[in-house]
C-alpha atoms as a PDB file:
ATOM      1  CA  MET A   1      22.199  42.487 -17.507  1.00  0.00           C
ATOM      2  CA  TYR A   2      26.668  42.364 -16.118  1.00  0.00           C
ATOM      3  CA  LEU A   3      28.780  44.197 -19.621  1.00  0.00           C
ATOM      4  CA  ASP A   4      31.184  41.601 -18.967  1.00  0.00           C
ATOM      5  CA  ARG A   5      29.267  39.441 -20.721  1.00  0.00           C
ATOM      6  CA  TYR A   6      28.600  40.968 -23.447  1.00  0.00           C
ATOM      7  CA  THR A   7      28.649  39.165 -27.188  1.00  0.00           C
ATOM      8  CA  LEU A   8      28.366  39.975 -30.156  1.00  0.00           C
ATOM      9  CA  GLY A   9      26.937  36.598 -30.850  1.00  0.00           C
ATOM     10  CA  THR A  10      26.781  36.058 -34.390  1.00  0.00           C
ATOM     11  CA  TYR A  11      26.843  39.265 -35.481  1.00  0.00           C
ATOM     12  CA  THR A  12      29.244  40.893 -38.090  1.00  0.00           C
ATOM     13  CA  PRO A  13      30.767  44.463 -38.955  1.00  0.00           C
ATOM     14  CA  GLY A  14      29.444  42.467 -42.581  1.00  0.00           C
ATOM     15  CA  ALA A  15      33.059  44.204 -43.828  1.00  0.00           C
ATOM     16  CA  PRO A  16      37.009  42.455 -43.361  1.00  0.00           C
ATOM     17  CA  VAL A  17      39.578  44.615 -40.411  1.00  0.00           C
ATOM     18  CA  TRP A  18      41.649  46.506 -42.714  1.00  0.00           C
ATOM     19  CA  LYS A  19      38.186  47.639 -44.342  1.00  0.00           C
ATOM     20  CA  GLN A  20      36.643  48.544 -41.234  1.00  0.00           C
ATOM     21  CA  LEU A  21      40.804  50.722 -40.378  1.00  0.00           C
ATOM     22  CA  LEU A  22      40.482  52.088 -43.792  1.00  0.00           C
ATOM     23  CA  TRP A  23      37.207  53.280 -43.272  1.00  0.00           C
ATOM     24  CA  TYR A  24      37.548  54.757 -39.580  1.00  0.00           C
ATOM     25  CA  PHE A  25      40.723  56.218 -39.954  1.00  0.00           C
ATOM     26  CA  LEU A  26      40.297  57.456 -43.284  1.00  0.00           C
ATOM     27  CA  GLY A  27      37.093  56.800 -44.852  1.00  0.00           C
ATOM     28  CA  GLU A  28      35.087  58.851 -42.539  1.00  0.00           C
ATOM     29  CA  PRO A  29      37.411  61.662 -41.377  1.00  0.00           C
ATOM     30  CA  LEU A  30      37.545  63.164 -45.309  1.00  0.00           C
ATOM     31  CA  PHE A  31      34.363  61.833 -45.276  1.00  0.00           C
ATOM     32  CA  ARG A  32      32.732  63.780 -42.301  1.00  0.00           C
ATOM     33  CA  THR A  33      34.910  67.063 -42.658  1.00  0.00           C
ATOM     34  CA  TYR A  34      33.549  70.281 -42.984  1.00  0.00           C
ATOM     35  CA  TRP A  35      36.928  71.129 -45.207  1.00  0.00           C
ATOM     36  CA  LEU A  36      35.300  69.461 -48.094  1.00  0.00           C
ATOM     37  CA  PRO A  37      31.357  70.365 -48.228  1.00  0.00           C
ATOM     38  CA  ILE A  38      30.987  68.572 -51.617  1.00  0.00           C
ATOM     39  CA  SER A  39      28.877  66.164 -52.122  1.00  0.00           C
ATOM     40  CA  GLN A  40      29.896  64.434 -55.520  1.00  0.00           C
ATOM     41  CA  LEU A  41      33.034  63.950 -53.638  1.00  0.00           C
ATOM     42  CA  LYS A  42      30.792  62.812 -49.889  1.00  0.00           C
ATOM     43  CA  VAL A  43      29.099  60.253 -53.019  1.00  0.00           C
ATOM     44  CA  TRP A  44      33.070  58.833 -54.611  1.00  0.00           C
ATOM     45  CA  ILE A  45      33.914  58.242 -50.744  1.00  0.00           C
ATOM     46  CA  LEU A  46      30.872  56.571 -49.972  1.00  0.00           C
ATOM     47  CA  ARG A  47      30.711  54.414 -53.512  1.00  0.00           C
ATOM     48  CA  SER A  48      34.485  54.029 -52.748  1.00  0.00           C
ATOM     49  CA  PHE A  49      33.848  52.441 -49.825  1.00  0.00           C
ATOM     50  CA  GLY A  50      30.403  49.905 -50.902  1.00  0.00           C
ATOM     51  CA  ALA A  51      27.455  52.227 -50.518  1.00  0.00           C
ATOM     52  CA  THR A  52      25.311  51.928 -53.440  1.00  0.00           C
ATOM     53  CA  VAL A  53      24.419  56.171 -54.255  1.00  0.00           C
ATOM     54  CA  GLY A  54      22.442  57.012 -56.786  1.00  0.00           C
ATOM     55  CA  ARG A  55      22.505  60.560 -58.536  1.00  0.00           C
ATOM     56  CA  SER A  56      21.526  63.978 -57.857  1.00  0.00           C
ATOM     57  CA  VAL A  57      22.676  63.620 -53.805  1.00  0.00           C
ATOM     58  CA  CYS A  58      23.710  66.397 -51.541  1.00  0.00           C
ATOM     59  CA  ILE A  59      25.489  65.647 -48.621  1.00  0.00           C
ATOM     60  CA  LYS A  60      26.519  68.272 -46.217  1.00  0.00           C
ATOM     61  CA  PRO A  61      29.018  68.495 -44.023  1.00  0.00           C
ATOM     62  CA  GLY A  62      29.574  65.941 -40.381  1.00  0.00           C
ATOM     63  CA  VAL A  63      27.226  63.563 -41.642  1.00  0.00           C
ATOM     64  CA  ARG A  64      28.450  60.757 -40.016  1.00  0.00           C
ATOM     65  CA  VAL A  65      28.441  56.643 -41.638  1.00  0.00           C
ATOM     66  CA  LYS A  66      29.113  54.123 -39.048  1.00  0.00           C
ATOM     67  CA  PHE A  67      29.050  50.948 -41.715  1.00  0.00           C
ATOM     68  CA  PRO A  68      29.041  53.031 -46.082  1.00  0.00           C
ATOM     69  CA  TRP A  69      29.164  49.024 -46.999  1.00  0.00           C
ATOM     70  CA  ARG A  70      25.584  49.197 -44.817  1.00  0.00           C
ATOM     71  CA  LEU A  71      23.620  52.617 -46.904  1.00  0.00           C
ATOM     72  CA  THR A  72      21.028  52.719 -50.434  1.00  0.00           C
ATOM     73  CA  VAL A  73      20.287  55.854 -50.944  1.00  0.00           C
ATOM     74  CA  GLY A  74      18.293  56.544 -53.994  1.00  0.00           C
ATOM     75  CA  ASP A  75      18.054  59.135 -55.889  1.00  0.00           C
ATOM     76  CA  CYS A  76      17.254  62.692 -55.759  1.00  0.00           C
ATOM     77  CA  VAL A  77      17.857  62.468 -51.250  1.00  0.00           C
ATOM     78  CA  TRP A  78      19.441  65.237 -49.550  1.00  0.00           C
ATOM     79  CA  ILE A  79      21.146  63.985 -45.906  1.00  0.00           C
ATOM     80  CA  GLY A  80      21.264  66.570 -44.073  1.00  0.00           C
ATOM     81  CA  GLU A  81      24.067  68.839 -41.525  1.00  0.00           C
ATOM     82  CA  ASN A  82      25.227  66.511 -38.808  1.00  0.00           C
ATOM     83  CA  ALA A  83      22.586  63.275 -39.050  1.00  0.00           C
ATOM     84  CA  TRP A  84      24.437  59.825 -37.490  1.00  0.00           C
ATOM     85  CA  LEU A  85      23.279  57.476 -40.261  1.00  0.00           C
ATOM     86  CA  ASP A  86      24.530  54.217 -37.278  1.00  0.00           C
ATOM     87  CA  ASN A  87      24.091  51.414 -39.042  1.00  0.00           C
ATOM     88  CA  VAL A  88      25.419  47.713 -37.135  1.00  0.00           C
ATOM     89  CA  ALA A  89      22.389  47.019 -39.232  1.00  0.00           C
ATOM     90  CA  PRO A  90      21.484  48.626 -42.985  1.00  0.00           C
ATOM     91  CA  ILE A  91      19.505  51.182 -43.936  1.00  0.00           C
ATOM     92  CA  ALA A  92      17.992  51.937 -47.226  1.00  0.00           C
ATOM     93  CA  ILE A  93      16.761  55.486 -47.861  1.00  0.00           C
ATOM     94  CA  GLU A  94      14.943  55.888 -51.341  1.00  0.00           C
ATOM     95  CA  SER A  95      15.013  58.821 -53.697  1.00  0.00           C
ATOM     96  CA  HIS A  96      13.273  62.118 -53.026  1.00  0.00           C
ATOM     97  CA  VAL A  97      13.961  61.949 -49.551  1.00  0.00           C
ATOM     98  CA  CYS A  98      14.825  64.867 -47.202  1.00  0.00           C
ATOM     99  CA  ILE A  99      16.937  63.715 -43.595  1.00  0.00           C
ATOM    100  CA  SER A 100      16.887  67.194 -42.578  1.00  0.00           C
ATOM    101  CA  GLN A 101      20.088  68.218 -39.266  1.00  0.00           C
ATOM    102  CA  GLY A 102      20.697  66.060 -36.881  1.00  0.00           C
ATOM    103  CA  VAL A 103      18.806  63.647 -37.884  1.00  0.00           C
ATOM    104  CA  TYR A 104      19.816  59.743 -35.434  1.00  0.00           C
ATOM    105  CA  LEU A 105      19.254  57.500 -37.536  1.00  0.00           C
ATOM    106  CA  CYS A 106      20.073  53.888 -35.199  1.00  0.00           C
ATOM    107  CA  THR A 107      19.541  50.551 -36.259  1.00  0.00           C
ATOM    108  CA  GLY A 108      20.653  48.667 -33.491  1.00  0.00           C
ATOM    109  CA  ASN A 109      19.574  48.319 -29.557  1.00  0.00           C
ATOM    110  CA  HIS A 110      20.135  45.425 -27.546  1.00  0.00           C
ATOM    111  CA  ASP A 111      17.925  42.685 -24.990  1.00  0.00           C
ATOM    112  CA  TRP A 112      18.147  45.136 -21.381  1.00  0.00           C
ATOM    113  CA  SER A 113      16.745  41.771 -20.507  1.00  0.00           C
ATOM    114  CA  ALA A 114      18.827  39.516 -21.297  1.00  0.00           C
ATOM    115  CA  SER A 115      22.616  39.062 -18.781  1.00  0.00           C
ATOM    116  CA  ASP A 116      24.632  39.398 -21.601  1.00  0.00           C
ATOM    117  CA  PHE A 117      23.319  42.769 -23.378  1.00  0.00           C
ATOM    118  CA  LYS A 118      22.617  41.406 -26.958  1.00  0.00           C
ATOM    119  CA  LEU A 119      22.894  43.204 -29.495  1.00  0.00           C
ATOM    120  CA  ILE A 120      20.291  43.400 -31.677  1.00  0.00           C
ATOM    121  CA  PRO A 121      20.497  44.616 -35.122  1.00  0.00           C
ATOM    122  CA  ALA A 122      17.736  45.243 -37.974  1.00  0.00           C
ATOM    123  CA  PRO A 123      17.802  47.449 -40.870  1.00  0.00           C
ATOM    124  CA  ILE A 124      15.639  50.951 -41.793  1.00  0.00           C
ATOM    125  CA  HIS A 125      14.071  51.261 -44.536  1.00  0.00           C
ATOM    126  CA  ILE A 126      12.802  55.233 -45.591  1.00  0.00           C
ATOM    127  CA  GLU A 127      10.158  55.107 -48.997  1.00  0.00           C
ATOM    128  CA  GLN A 128      10.296  57.591 -51.939  1.00  0.00           C
ATOM    129  CA  SER A 129       8.881  61.127 -50.275  1.00  0.00           C
ATOM    130  CA  SER A 130       9.104  61.401 -46.785  1.00  0.00           C
ATOM    131  CA  TRP A 131      10.668  64.012 -44.709  1.00  0.00           C
ATOM    132  CA  ILE A 132      12.619  62.777 -41.976  1.00  0.00           C
ATOM    133  CA  ALA A 133      12.885  66.525 -39.627  1.00  0.00           C
ATOM    134  CA  ALA A 134      15.505  67.911 -37.995  1.00  0.00           C
ATOM    135  CA  ARG A 135      16.437  66.157 -34.724  1.00  0.00           C
ATOM    136  CA  ALA A 136      14.503  63.637 -35.275  1.00  0.00           C
ATOM    137  CA  THR A 137      14.972  60.008 -34.358  1.00  0.00           C
ATOM    138  CA  ILE A 138      14.503  56.589 -35.625  1.00  0.00           C
ATOM    139  CA  GLY A 139      14.811  52.952 -34.244  1.00  0.00           C
ATOM    140  CA  PRO A 140      15.563  49.304 -34.909  1.00  0.00           C
ATOM    141  CA  GLY A 141      12.682  47.530 -37.475  1.00  0.00           C
ATOM    142  CA  VAL A 142      11.507  50.787 -38.446  1.00  0.00           C
ATOM    143  CA  THR A 143       9.809  50.993 -42.263  1.00  0.00           C
ATOM    144  CA  VAL A 144       8.543  54.813 -42.692  1.00  0.00           C
ATOM    145  CA  GLY A 145       5.887  54.421 -45.484  1.00  0.00           C
ATOM    146  CA  LYS A 146       6.216  56.852 -48.815  1.00  0.00           C
ATOM    147  CA  GLY A 147       5.286  60.665 -48.687  1.00  0.00           C
ATOM    148  CA  ALA A 148       4.972  59.970 -44.626  1.00  0.00           C
ATOM    149  CA  VAL A 149       6.881  63.016 -42.281  1.00  0.00           C
ATOM    150  CA  LEU A 150       8.111  62.887 -38.520  1.00  0.00           C
ATOM    151  CA  SER A 151       8.204  66.354 -37.779  1.00  0.00           C
ATOM    152  CA  LEU A 152      11.078  67.716 -35.700  1.00  0.00           C
ATOM    153  CA  GLY A 153      12.727  65.902 -32.978  1.00  0.00           C
ATOM    154  CA  SER A 154      10.223  63.347 -32.442  1.00  0.00           C
ATOM    155  CA  VAL A 155      10.694  59.300 -31.795  1.00  0.00           C
ATOM    156  CA  ALA A 156       9.963  56.981 -33.743  1.00  0.00           C
ATOM    157  CA  GLY A 157      10.209  53.025 -32.459  1.00  0.00           C
ATOM    158  CA  ARG A 158       7.784  52.194 -34.900  1.00  0.00           C
ATOM    159  CA  SER A 159       7.142  51.884 -38.553  1.00  0.00           C
ATOM    160  CA  LEU A 160       4.979  54.793 -39.835  1.00  0.00           C
ATOM    161  CA  GLN A 161       1.513  54.640 -42.039  1.00  0.00           C
ATOM    162  CA  PRO A 162       2.501  56.433 -45.529  1.00  0.00           C
ATOM    163  CA  MET A 163       0.941  59.960 -46.560  1.00  0.00           C
ATOM    164  CA  THR A 164       1.177  60.600 -42.100  1.00  0.00           C
ATOM    165  CA  ILE A 165       2.420  63.438 -40.549  1.00  0.00           C
ATOM    166  CA  TYR A 166       3.192  62.313 -37.219  1.00  0.00           C
ATOM    167  CA  ALA A 167       5.131  64.247 -33.719  1.00  0.00           C
ATOM    168  CA  GLY A 168       5.920  63.167 -30.525  1.00  0.00           C
ATOM    169  CA  ASN A 169       8.094  61.198 -27.940  1.00  0.00           C
ATOM    170  CA  PRO A 170       6.681  58.407 -28.911  1.00  0.00           C
ATOM    171  CA  ALA A 171       5.899  59.590 -32.531  1.00  0.00           C
ATOM    172  CA  GLN A 172       2.167  59.526 -33.412  1.00  0.00           C
ATOM    173  CA  PRO A 173      -0.109  60.412 -36.003  1.00  0.00           C
ATOM    174  CA  ILE A 174      -1.229  63.562 -36.794  1.00  0.00           C
ATOM    175  CA  LYS A 175      -2.404  63.984 -39.968  1.00  0.00           C
ATOM    176  CA  GLN A 176      -2.492  63.041 -42.843  1.00  0.00           C
ATOM    177  CA  ARG A 177      -0.363  64.315 -45.991  1.00  0.00           C
ATOM    178  CA  ALA A 178      -1.193  66.615 -48.761  1.00  0.00           C
ATOM    179  CA  ILE A 179      -0.805  65.238 -51.816  1.00  0.00           C
ATOM    180  CA  CYS A 180       2.567  67.114 -53.533  1.00  0.00           C
ATOM    181  CA  ASP A 181       1.971  67.077 -57.766  1.00  0.00           C
ATOM    182  CA  ARG A 182       4.501  68.568 -59.750  1.00  0.00           C
END
């Protein structure tokens, strides 16, 4: 690869430059700060920059979001401290999902075999009632099936089946998840 040949190709961040700058210099620092630990304020900031966010969402301090206009969050979602939603492509998080502390959601990769190191964005979709445990990583193009669990520090480069618990790097299924009733 030759990084002097790198271009974004047809990729765009999905918002005008003024909005990107406003996010980077005002929205993101306010959103990420530990000085304002109030989830409702963080939700308001995300919505102000184009995110779709449901009700009863808990966002802890230190959470990073690259492009809020490419983020959809359902109802009753928890996002833990220092989670990084690196969404050059859309991230959709359905209702009743727990994203634990230090989780990394990465929607972009590069073509290492191309001389121009081309960006390859792909969305992440996390279905209802899933749990992404602390320090886990999810790569571009992954769908986490309904009720799946990605355990502590695991890495998912491929989609996860519903109601299955995964562990390791690369994440492997270890057992079926029991159904939880209210």
